CSV table of C-alpha atoms and ligand atoms in Angstrom, one decimal:
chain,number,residue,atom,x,y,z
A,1,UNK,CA,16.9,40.4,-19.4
A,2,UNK,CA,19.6,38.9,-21.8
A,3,UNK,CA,23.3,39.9,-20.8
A,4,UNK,CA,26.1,39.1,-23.5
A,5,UNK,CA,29.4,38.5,-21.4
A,6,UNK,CA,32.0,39.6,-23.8
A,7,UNK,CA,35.5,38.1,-24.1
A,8,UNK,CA,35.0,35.1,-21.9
A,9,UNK,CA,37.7,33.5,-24.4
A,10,UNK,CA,40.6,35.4,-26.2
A,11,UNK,CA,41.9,34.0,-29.8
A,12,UNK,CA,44.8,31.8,-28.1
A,13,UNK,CA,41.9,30.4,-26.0
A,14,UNK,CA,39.5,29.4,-28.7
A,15,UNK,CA,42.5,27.2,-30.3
A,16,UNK,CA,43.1,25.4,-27.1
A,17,UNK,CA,38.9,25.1,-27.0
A,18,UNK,CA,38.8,24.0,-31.0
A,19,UNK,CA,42.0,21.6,-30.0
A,20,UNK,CA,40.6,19.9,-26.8
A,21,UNK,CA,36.9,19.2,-29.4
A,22,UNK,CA,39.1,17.9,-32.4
A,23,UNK,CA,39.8,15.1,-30.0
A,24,UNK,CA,36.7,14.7,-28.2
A,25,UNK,CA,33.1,12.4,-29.9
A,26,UNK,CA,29.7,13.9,-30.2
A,27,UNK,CA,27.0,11.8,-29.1
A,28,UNK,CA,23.1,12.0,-30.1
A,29,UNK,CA,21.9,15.3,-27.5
A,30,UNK,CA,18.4,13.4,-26.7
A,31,UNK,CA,20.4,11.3,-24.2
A,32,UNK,CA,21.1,14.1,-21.9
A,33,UNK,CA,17.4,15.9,-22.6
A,34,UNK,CA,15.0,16.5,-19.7
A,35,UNK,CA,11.3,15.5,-20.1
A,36,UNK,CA,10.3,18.9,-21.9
A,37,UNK,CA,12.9,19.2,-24.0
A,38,UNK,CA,13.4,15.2,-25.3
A,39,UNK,CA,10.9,16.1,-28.1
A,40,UNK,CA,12.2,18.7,-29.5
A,41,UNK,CA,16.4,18.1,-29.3
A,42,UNK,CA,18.5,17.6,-32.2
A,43,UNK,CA,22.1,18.4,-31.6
A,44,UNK,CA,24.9,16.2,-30.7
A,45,UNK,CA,26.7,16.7,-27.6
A,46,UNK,CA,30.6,15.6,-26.6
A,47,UNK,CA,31.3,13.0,-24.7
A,48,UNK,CA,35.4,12.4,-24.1
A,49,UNK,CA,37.6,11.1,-21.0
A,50,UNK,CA,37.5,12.7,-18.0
A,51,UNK,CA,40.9,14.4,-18.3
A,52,UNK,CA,39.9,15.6,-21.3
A,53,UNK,CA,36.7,17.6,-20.5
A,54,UNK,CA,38.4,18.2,-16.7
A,55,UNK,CA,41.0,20.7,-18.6
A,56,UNK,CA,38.1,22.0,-21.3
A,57,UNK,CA,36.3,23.0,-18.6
A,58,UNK,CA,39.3,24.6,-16.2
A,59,UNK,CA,39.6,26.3,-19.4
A,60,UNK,CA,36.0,27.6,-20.4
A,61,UNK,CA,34.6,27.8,-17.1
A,62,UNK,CA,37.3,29.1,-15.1
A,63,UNK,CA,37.1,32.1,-17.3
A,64,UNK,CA,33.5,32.5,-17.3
A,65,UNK,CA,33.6,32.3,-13.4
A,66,UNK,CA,35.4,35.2,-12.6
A,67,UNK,CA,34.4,37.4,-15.7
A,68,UNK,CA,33.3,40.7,-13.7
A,69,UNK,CA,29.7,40.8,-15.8
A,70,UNK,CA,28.6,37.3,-15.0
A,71,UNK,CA,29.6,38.0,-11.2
A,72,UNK,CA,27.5,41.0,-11.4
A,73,UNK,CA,24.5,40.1,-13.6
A,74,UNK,CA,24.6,36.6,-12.5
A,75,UNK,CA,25.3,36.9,-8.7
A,76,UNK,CA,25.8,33.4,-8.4
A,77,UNK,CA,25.5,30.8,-5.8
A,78,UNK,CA,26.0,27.7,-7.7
A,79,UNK,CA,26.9,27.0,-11.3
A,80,UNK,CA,26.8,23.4,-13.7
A,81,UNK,CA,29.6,22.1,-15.3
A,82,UNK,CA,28.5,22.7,-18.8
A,83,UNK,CA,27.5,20.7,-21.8
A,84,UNK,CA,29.6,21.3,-25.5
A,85,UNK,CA,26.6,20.6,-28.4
A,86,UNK,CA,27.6,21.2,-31.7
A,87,UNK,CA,24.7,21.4,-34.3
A,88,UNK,CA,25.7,20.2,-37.5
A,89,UNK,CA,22.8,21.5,-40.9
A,90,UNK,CA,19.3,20.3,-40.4
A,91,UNK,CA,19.9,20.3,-36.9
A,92,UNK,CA,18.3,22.7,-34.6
A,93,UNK,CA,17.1,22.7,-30.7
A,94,UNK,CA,12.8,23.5,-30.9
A,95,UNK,CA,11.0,25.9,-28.2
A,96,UNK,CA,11.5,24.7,-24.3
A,97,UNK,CA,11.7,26.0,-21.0
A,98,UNK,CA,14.8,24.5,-19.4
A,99,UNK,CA,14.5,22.0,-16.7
A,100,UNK,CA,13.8,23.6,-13.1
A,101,UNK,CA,16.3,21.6,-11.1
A,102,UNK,CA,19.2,19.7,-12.3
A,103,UNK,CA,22.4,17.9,-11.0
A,104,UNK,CA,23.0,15.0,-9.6
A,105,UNK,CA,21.7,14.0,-6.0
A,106,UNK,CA,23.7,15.7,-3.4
A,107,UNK,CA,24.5,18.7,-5.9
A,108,UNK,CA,21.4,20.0,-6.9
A,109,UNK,CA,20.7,23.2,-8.2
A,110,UNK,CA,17.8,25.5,-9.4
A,111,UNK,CA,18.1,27.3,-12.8
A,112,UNK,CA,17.8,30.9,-12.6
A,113,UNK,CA,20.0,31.8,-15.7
A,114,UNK,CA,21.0,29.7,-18.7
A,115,UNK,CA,24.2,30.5,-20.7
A,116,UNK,CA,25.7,29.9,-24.1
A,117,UNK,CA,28.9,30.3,-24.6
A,118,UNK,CA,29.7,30.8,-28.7
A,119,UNK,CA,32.8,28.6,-29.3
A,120,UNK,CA,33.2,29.1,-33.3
A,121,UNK,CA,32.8,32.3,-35.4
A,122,UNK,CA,29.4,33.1,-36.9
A,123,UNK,CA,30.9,32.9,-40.2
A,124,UNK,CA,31.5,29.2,-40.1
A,125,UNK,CA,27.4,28.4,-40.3
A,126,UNK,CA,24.1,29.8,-41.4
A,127,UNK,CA,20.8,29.9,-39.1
A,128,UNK,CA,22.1,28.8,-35.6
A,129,UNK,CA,20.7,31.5,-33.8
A,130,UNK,CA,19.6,31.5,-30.6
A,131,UNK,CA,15.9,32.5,-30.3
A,132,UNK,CA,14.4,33.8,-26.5
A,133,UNK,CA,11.0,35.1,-25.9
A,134,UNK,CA,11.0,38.3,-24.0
A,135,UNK,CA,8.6,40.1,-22.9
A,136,UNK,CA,9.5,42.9,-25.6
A,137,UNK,CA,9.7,40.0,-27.6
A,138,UNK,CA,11.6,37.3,-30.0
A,139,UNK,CA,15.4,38.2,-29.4
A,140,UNK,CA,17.9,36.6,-31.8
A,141,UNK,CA,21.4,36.1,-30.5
A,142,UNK,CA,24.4,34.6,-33.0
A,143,UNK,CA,27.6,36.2,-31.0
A,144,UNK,CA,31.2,36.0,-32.0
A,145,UNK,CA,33.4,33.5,-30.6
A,146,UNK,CA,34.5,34.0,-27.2
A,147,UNK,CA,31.4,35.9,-26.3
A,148,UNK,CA,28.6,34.5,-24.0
A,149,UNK,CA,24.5,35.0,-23.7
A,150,UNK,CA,23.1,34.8,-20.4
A,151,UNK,CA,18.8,34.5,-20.3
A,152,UNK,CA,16.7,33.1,-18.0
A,153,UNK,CA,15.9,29.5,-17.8
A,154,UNK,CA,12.2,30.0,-17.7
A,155,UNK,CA,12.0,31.9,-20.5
A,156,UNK,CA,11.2,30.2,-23.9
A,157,UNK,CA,14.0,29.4,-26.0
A,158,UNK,CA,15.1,27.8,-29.1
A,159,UNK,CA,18.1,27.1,-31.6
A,160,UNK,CA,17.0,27.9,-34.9
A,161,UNK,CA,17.8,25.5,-37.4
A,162,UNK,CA,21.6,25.1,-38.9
A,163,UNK,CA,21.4,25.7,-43.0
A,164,UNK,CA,25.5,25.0,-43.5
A,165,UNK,CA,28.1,24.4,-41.4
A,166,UNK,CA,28.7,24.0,-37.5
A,167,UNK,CA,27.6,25.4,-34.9
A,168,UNK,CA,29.5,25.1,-30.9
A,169,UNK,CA,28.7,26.0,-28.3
A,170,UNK,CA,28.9,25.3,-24.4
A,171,UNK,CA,25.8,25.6,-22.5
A,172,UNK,CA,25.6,25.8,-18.8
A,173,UNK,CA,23.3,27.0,-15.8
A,174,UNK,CA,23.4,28.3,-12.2
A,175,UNK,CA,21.5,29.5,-9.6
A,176,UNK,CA,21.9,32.7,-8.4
A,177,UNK,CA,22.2,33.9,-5.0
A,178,UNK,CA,19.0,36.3,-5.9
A,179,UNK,CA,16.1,34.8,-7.2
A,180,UNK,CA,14.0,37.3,-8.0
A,181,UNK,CA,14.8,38.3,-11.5
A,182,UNK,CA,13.4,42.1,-11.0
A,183,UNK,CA,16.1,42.6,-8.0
A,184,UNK,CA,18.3,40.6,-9.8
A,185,UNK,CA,18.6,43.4,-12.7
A,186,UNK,CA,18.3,46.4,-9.8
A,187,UNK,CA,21.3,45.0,-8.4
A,188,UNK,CA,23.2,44.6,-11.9
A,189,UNK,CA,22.4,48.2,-12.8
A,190,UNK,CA,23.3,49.6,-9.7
A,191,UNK,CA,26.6,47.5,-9.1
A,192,UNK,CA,27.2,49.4,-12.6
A,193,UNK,CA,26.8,53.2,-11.2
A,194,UNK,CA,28.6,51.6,-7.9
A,195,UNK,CA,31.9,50.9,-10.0
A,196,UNK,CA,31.2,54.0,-12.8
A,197,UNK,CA,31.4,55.8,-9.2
A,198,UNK,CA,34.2,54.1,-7.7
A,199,UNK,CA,36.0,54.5,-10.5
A,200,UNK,CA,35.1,58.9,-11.2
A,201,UNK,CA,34.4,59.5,-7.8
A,202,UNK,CA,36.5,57.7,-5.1
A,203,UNK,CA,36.0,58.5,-1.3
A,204,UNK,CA,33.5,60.7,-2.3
A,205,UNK,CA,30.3,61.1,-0.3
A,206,UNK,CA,27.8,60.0,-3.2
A,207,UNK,CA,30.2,57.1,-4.1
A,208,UNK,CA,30.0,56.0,-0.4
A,209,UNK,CA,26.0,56.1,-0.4
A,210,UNK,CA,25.6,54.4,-3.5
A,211,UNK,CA,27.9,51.4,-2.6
A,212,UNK,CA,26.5,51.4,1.1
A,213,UNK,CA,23.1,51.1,-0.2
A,214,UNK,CA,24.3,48.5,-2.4
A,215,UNK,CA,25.8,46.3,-0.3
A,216,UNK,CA,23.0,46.3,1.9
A,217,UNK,CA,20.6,45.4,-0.7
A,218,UNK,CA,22.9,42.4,-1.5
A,219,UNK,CA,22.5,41.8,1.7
A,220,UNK,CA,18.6,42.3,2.0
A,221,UNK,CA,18.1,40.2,-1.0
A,222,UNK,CA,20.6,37.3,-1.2
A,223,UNK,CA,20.3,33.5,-0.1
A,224,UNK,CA,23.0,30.9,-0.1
B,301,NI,NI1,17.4,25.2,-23.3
């Protein structure tokens, strides 16, 4: 299932964003490539003072993090500090699965869910979408600024080749507190009827049911 998270970033955000790159360097993306993916990379990735990418990511992140969709769709139990690529033309990221555990020792993680996060519009570049197999097939995601894709890691993926102009993004990954992907998706869709309910319907005896049997399949179905 792919999940767009809209409005991670408003306008004013996206300058801060744009500001906070302006000053940053990009550096070849093969240096931070897993064994998979090595062959295949061909972005650049920023690389700037820790102060720097400390307040870029209080920024993107700590939007992202308590975005009501990502909580829901995401249910997450541990999430990356994420990555800014930009892809300038000719460049393009070729099919790969993502890397099944990453982090440092101490802080590792499994990747249930990848995200990109679209930092620039998708008038400033041609080609630059992102390309996931599904199993109703090839999905092509190119979102407006702000917005976010989430898709799982497993899946294969790809950045289609830049024609003209930039592409940015930030690209991150978590693991969620529900592994399965199938419960993962019953959960989403019915935390959606639990807050259509709770919104119609509150203290109501179907609202009640519905968000009893949900919480108990959180419950059921969730590690930490
Ligand atoms: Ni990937």
């Amino acid at each position: 299932m792919l999940i767009t998270i809209p409005d991670v970033l408003d306008k004013k955000e996206l300058d801060v964003v744009h500001d906070f790159i302006s000053q940053a360097n990009f550096v070849d993306g093969k240096l931070s490539a897993g064994s998979e993916a090595i062959d295949v990379k061909n972005n650049l990735e920023m690389q700037t003072s820790d102060q720097l990418m400390a307040q870029l990511n209080n920024l993107v992140m700590g939007k992202l993090v308590r975005h009501p969709v990502y909580l829901n769709a995401a249910m997450p139990a541990k999430i990356a500090s994420p990555f800014y690529a930009k892809y300038s033309k000719g460049m393009q990221y070729g099919n790969h699965i993502d890397d099944p555990i990453m982090g440092p020792a101490g802080q590792r993680y499994r990747t249930d869910l990848s995200i990109t996060v679209f930092l620039n519009s998708p008038e400033d570049y041609d080609g630059g979408e992102l390309v996931v197999q599904t199993a109703y097939g090839e999905q092509r995601v190119k979102l407006e600024a702000g917005n976010a894709v989430m898709y799982p890691s497993g899946s294969t993926h790809r950045v289609a080749e830049v024609t003209s102009g930039e592409r940015i993004v930030a690209v991150t990954w978590l693991q969620s507190m529900v592994r399965d992907p199938a419960q993962r998706e019953l959960l989403y869709r019915l935390s959606q009827a639990r807050d259509i309910l709770l919104d119609k319907s509150k203290g109501e005896e179907e609202t009640e049911l519905v968000s009893n049997a949900y919480i108990n399949l959180v419950r059921m179905w969730s590690d930490l």
